[in-house]
mmCIF file of C-alpha atoms in Angstrom:
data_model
loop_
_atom_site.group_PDB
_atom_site.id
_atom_site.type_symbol
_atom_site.label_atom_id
_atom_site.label_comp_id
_atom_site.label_asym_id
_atom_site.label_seq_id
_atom_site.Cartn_x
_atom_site.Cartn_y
_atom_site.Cartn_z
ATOM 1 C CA UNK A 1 3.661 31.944 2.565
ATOM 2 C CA UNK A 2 5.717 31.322 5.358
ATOM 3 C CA UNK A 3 7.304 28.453 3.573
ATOM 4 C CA UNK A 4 8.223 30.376 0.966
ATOM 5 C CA UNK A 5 9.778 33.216 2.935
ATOM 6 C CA UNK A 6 12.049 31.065 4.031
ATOM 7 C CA UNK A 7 12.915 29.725 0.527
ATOM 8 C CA UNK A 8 13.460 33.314 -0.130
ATOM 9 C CA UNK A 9 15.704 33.899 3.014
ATOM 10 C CA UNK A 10 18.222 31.096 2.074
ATOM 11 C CA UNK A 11 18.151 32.328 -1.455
ATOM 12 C CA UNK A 12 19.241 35.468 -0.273
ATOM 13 C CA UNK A 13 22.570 33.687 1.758
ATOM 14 C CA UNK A 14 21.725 36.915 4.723
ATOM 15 C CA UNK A 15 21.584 39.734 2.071
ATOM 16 C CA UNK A 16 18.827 41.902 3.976
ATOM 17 C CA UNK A 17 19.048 44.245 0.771
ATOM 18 C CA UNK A 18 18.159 41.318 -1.702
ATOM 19 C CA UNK A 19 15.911 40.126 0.897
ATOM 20 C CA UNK A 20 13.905 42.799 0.684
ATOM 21 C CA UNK A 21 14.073 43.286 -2.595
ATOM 22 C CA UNK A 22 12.129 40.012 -3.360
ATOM 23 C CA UNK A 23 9.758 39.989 -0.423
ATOM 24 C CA UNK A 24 8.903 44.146 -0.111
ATOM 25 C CA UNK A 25 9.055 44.995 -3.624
ATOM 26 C CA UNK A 26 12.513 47.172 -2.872
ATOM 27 C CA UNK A 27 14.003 46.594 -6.283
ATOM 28 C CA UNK A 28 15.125 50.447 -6.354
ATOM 29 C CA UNK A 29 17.868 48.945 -3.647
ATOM 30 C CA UNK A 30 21.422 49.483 -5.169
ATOM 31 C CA UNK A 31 23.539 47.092 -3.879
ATOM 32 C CA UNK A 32 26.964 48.077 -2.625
ATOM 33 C CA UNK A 33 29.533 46.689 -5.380
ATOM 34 C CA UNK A 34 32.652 47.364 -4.073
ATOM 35 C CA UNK A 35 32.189 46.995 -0.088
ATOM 36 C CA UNK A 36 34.928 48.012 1.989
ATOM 37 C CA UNK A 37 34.228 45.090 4.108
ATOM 38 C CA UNK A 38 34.234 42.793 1.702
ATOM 39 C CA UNK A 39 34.196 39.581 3.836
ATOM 40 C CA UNK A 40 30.844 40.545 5.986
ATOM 41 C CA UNK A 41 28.638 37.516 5.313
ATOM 42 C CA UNK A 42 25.273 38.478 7.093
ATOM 43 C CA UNK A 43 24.709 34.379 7.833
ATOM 44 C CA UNK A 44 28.008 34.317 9.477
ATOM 45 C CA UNK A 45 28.340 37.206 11.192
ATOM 46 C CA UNK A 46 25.239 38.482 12.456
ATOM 47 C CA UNK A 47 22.792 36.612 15.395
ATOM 48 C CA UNK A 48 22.494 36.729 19.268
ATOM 49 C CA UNK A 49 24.654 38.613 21.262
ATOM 50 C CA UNK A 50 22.415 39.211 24.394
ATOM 51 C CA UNK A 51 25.354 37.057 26.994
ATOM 52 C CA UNK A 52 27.523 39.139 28.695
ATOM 53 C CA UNK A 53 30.188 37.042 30.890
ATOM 54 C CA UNK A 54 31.253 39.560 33.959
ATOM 55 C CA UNK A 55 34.487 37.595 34.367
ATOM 56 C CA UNK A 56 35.666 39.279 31.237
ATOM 57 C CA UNK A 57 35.747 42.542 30.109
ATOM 58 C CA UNK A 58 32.892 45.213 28.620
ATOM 59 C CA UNK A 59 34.768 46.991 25.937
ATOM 60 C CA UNK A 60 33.016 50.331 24.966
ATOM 61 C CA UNK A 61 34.110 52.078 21.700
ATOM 62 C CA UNK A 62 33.976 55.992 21.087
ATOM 63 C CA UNK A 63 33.087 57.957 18.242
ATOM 64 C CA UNK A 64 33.466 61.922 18.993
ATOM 65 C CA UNK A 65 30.704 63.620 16.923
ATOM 66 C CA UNK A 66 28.268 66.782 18.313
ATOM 67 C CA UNK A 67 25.151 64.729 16.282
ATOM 68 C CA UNK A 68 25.967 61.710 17.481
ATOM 69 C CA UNK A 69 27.792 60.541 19.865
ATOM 70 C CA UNK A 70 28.484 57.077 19.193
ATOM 71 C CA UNK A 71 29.078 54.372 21.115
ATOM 72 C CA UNK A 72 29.570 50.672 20.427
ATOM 73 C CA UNK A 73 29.786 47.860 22.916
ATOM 74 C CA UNK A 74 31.412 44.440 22.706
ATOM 75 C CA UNK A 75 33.418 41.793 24.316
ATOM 76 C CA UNK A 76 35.890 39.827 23.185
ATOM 77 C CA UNK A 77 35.422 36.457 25.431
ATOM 78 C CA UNK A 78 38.599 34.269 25.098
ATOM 79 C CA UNK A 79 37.034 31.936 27.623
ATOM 80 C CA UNK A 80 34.588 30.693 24.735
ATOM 81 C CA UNK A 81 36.925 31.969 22.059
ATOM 82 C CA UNK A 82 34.298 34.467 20.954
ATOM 83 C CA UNK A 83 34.256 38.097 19.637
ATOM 84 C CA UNK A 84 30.540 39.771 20.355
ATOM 85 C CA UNK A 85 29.578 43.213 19.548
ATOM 86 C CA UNK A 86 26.683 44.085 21.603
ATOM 87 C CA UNK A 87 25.084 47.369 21.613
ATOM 88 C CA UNK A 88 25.240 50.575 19.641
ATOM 89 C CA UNK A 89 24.099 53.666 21.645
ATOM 90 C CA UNK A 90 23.840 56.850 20.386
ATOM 91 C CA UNK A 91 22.870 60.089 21.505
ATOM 92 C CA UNK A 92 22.913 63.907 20.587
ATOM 93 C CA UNK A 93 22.268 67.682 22.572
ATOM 94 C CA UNK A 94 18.806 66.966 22.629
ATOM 95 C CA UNK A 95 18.599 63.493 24.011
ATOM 96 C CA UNK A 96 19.002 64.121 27.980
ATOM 97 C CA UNK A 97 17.910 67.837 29.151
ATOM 98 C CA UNK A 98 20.825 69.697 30.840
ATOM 99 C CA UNK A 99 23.468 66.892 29.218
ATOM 100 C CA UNK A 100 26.225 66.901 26.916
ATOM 101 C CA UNK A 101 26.226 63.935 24.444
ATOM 102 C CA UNK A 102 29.198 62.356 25.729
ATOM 103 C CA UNK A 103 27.414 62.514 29.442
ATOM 104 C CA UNK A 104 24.148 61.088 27.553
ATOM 105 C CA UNK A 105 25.828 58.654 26.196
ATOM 106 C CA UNK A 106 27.392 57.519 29.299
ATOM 107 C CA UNK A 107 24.368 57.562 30.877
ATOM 108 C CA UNK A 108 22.238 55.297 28.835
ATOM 109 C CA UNK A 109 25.205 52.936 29.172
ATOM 110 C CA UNK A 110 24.989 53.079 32.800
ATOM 111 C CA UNK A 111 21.415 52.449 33.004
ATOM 112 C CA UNK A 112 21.188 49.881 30.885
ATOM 113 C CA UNK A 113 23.777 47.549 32.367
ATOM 114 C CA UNK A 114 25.947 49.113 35.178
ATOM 115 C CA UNK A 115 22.580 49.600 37.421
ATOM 116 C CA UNK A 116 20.966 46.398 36.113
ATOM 117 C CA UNK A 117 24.174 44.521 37.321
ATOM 118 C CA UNK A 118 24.784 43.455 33.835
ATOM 119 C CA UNK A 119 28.176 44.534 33.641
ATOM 120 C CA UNK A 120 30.450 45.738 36.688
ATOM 121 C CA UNK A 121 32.725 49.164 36.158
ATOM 122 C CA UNK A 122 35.521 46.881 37.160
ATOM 123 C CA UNK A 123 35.453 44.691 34.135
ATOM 124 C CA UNK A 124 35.476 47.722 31.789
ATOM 125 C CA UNK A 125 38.060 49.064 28.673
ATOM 126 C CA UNK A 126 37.550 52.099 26.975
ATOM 127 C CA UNK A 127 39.240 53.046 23.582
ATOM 128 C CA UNK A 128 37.466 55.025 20.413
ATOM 129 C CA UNK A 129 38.667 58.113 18.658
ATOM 130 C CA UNK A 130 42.387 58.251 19.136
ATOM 131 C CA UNK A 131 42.113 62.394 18.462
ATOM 132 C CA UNK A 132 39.766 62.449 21.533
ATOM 133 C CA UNK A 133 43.129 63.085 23.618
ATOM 134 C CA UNK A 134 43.569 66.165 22.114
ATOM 135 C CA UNK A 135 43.327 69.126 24.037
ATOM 136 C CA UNK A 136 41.124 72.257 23.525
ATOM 137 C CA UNK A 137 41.692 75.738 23.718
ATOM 138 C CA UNK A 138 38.551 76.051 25.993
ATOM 139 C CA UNK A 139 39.718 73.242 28.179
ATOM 140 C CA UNK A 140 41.702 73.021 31.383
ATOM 141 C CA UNK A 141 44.843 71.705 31.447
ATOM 142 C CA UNK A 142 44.795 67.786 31.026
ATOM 143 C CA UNK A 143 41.279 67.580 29.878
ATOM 144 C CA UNK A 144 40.192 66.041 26.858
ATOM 145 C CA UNK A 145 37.013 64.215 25.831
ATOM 146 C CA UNK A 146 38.302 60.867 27.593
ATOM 147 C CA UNK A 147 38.643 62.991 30.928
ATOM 148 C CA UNK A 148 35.164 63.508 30.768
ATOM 149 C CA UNK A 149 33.986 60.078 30.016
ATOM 150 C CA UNK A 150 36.185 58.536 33.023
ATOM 151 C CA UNK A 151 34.768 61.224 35.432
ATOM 152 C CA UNK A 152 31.014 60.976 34.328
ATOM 153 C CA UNK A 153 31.704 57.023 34.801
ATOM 154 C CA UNK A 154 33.399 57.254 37.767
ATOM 155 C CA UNK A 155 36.453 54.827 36.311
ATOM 156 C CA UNK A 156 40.520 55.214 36.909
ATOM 157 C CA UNK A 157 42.018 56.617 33.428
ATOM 158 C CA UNK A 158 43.857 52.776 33.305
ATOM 159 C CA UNK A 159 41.304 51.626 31.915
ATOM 160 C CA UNK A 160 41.404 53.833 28.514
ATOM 161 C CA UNK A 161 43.250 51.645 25.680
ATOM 162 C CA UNK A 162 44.464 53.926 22.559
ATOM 163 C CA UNK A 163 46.723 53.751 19.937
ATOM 164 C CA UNK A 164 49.041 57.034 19.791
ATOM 165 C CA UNK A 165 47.320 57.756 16.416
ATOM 166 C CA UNK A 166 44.228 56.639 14.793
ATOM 167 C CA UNK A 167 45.382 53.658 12.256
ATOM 168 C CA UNK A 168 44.570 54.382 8.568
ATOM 169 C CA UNK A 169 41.783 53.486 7.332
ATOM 170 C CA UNK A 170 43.732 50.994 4.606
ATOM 171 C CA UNK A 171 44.673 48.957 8.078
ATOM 172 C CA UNK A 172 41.433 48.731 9.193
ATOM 173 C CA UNK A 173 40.679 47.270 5.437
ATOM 174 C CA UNK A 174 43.201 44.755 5.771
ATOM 175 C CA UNK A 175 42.721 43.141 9.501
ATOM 176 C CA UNK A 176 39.083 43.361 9.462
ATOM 177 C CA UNK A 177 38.110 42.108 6.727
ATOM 178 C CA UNK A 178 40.799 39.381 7.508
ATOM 179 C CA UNK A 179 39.119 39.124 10.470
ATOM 180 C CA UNK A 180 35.547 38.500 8.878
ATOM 181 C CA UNK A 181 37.117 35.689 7.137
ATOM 182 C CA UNK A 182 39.368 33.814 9.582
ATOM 183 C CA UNK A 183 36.845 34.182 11.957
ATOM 184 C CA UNK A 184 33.471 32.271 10.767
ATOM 185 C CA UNK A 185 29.931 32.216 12.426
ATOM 186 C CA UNK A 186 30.286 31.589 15.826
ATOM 187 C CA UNK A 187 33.299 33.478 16.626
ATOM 188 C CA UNK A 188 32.863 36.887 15.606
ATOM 189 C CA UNK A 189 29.112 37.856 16.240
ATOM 190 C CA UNK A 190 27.066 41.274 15.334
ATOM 191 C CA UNK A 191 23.696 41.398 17.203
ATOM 192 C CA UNK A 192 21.158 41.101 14.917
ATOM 193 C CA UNK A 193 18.910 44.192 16.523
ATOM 194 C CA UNK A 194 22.458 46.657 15.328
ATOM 195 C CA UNK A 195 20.965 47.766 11.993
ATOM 196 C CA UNK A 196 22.358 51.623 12.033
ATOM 197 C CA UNK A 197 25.778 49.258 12.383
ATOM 198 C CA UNK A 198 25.385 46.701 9.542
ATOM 199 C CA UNK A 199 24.299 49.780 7.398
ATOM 200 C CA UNK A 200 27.050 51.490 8.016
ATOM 201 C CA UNK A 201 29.504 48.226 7.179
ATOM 202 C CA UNK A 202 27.319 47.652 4.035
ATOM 203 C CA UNK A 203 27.390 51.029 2.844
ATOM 204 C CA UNK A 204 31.190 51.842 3.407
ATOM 205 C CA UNK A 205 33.313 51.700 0.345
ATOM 206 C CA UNK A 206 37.133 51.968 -0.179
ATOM 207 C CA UNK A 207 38.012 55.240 -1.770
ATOM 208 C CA UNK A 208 42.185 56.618 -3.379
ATOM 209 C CA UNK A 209 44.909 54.127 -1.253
ATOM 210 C CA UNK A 210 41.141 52.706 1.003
ATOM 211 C CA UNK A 211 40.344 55.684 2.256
ATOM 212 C CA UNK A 212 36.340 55.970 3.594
ATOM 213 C CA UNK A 213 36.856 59.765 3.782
ATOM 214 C CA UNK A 214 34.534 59.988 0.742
ATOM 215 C CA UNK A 215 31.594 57.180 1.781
ATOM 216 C CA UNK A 216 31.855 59.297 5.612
ATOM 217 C CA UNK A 217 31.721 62.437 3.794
ATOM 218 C CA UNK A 218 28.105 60.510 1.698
ATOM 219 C CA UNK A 219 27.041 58.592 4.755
ATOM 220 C CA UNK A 220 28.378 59.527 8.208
ATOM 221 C CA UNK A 221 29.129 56.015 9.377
ATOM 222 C CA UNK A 222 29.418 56.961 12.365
ATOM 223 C CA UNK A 223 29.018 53.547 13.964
ATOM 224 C CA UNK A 224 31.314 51.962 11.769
ATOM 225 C CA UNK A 225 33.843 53.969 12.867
ATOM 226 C CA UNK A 226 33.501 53.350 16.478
ATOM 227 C CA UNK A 227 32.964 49.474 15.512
ATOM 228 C CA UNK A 228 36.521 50.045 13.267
ATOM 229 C CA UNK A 229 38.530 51.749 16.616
ATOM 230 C CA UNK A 230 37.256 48.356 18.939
ATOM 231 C CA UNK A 231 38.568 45.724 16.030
ATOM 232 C CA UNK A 232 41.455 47.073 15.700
ATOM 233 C CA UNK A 233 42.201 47.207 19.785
ATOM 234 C CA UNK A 234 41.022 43.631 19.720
ATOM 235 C CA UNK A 235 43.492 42.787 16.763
ATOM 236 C CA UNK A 236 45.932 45.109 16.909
ATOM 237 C CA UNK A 237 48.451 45.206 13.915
ATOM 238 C CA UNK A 238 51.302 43.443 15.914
ATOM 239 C CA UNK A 239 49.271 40.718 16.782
ATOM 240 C CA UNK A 240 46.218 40.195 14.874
ATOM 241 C CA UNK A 241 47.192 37.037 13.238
ATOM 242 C CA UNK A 242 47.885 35.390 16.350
ATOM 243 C CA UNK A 243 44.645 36.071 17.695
ATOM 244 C CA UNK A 244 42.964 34.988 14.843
ATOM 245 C CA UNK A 245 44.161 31.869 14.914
ATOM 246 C CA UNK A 246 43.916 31.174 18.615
ATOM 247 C CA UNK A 247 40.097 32.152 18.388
ATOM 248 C CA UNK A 248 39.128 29.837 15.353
ATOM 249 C CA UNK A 249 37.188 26.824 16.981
ATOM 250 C CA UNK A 250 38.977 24.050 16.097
#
């Protein structure tokens, strides 16, 4: 049996979908045929994460939502010319009594690898939902969502990284999935525990001019975006090329 599950595995080239399909019985599984990131290859992409070098920095990656908050971790570690994306945390008004989500949020984070001296606060970026910044009518003058993750951190607002404007979803079609492909397995990693994450990037699909209004509107992919905001500070339009190609192991 196990012999054969492993026949099955490689026949599946990291498809969990058609994985399961032939080992579970799942044939009701409809496969995503027009994938808005088209150059995922689960056998490339996805495997062990768990090494976090604290000469570099933790990059954490906001999604603004009442049910969830969304976070997604990663690093992008030029010293081994490697682009990890570690952790998905997520958390809603019920998670942590007497908490908001963002503060929830923050505070699994900080438990998990501030106090266990995983990570340092020093080494740490922060970017996410560009429309975070805006301000509220029931907010105090220079407060925004971003204020309140830098206080609940305890960080100096230098270390938030945003674009003026979200980028349109059709950019985040083109540099990621050029991304996926330039970089091959090795160099641009998904932890293999992040299944809410590859979901999400299996489930997406490019709507009118690669829009993912309508698969958000059908899915939520909430995680995706938050993944979609920390690719595209790590390859930024202006320079994403470059980066590309100093990262491919040569």
């Amino acid at each position: 049996q196990e012999s054969y599950y492993e026949t099955l595995k490689l026949n599946s080239a990291g498809n969990q979908h058609q994985l399961e399909a032939a080992t579970k019985g799942a044939w009701g599984v409809e496969l995503n045929k027009n994938p808005f990131f088209y150059a995922l290859r689960r056998h490339q992409h996805v495997g062990d994460t768990e090494f976090i070098n604290k000469s570099q920095y933790l990059d954490l990656s906001f999604d603004f939502n009442h049910t969830p908050m969304t976070l997604i971790v990663g690093q992008l570690d030029v010293s081994i010319k490697k682009a990890k994306i570690i952790d998905h945390i997520s958390a809603d008004p019920l998670t942590m009594h007497g908490k908001t989500p963002i503060e929830a949020v923050c505070e699994l984070f900080l438990r998990k690898y501030i106090y266990t001296g995983i990570a340092q606060l020093s080494h740490i970026r922060i970017t996410g939902d560009a429309s975070g910044k805006q301000m509220k009518a029931d907010r105090r003058r220079g407060e925004d969502f971003y204020s309140d993750i830098i206080k609940y951190l305890g960080v100096r607002h230098t270390v938030i990284n945003l674009p003026r404007k979200n980028f349109l979803h059709a950019t985040s079609y083109k540099i990621i999935n050029r991304v996926f492909y330039g970089l091959i397995q090795g160099e641009l990693v998904i932890n293999s525990n992040l299944s809410i994450l590859l979901d999400d990037l299996e489930k997406a699909y490019p709507g009118k001019n690669f829009s993912l209004d309508e698969a958000k509107k059908e899915f939520g992919l909430h995680a995706l975006d938050a993944f979609r905001y920390l690719l595209l500070m790590w390859f930024t339009p202006k320079d994403y090329e470059k980066k590309i190609l100093y990262l491919q192991k040569k």
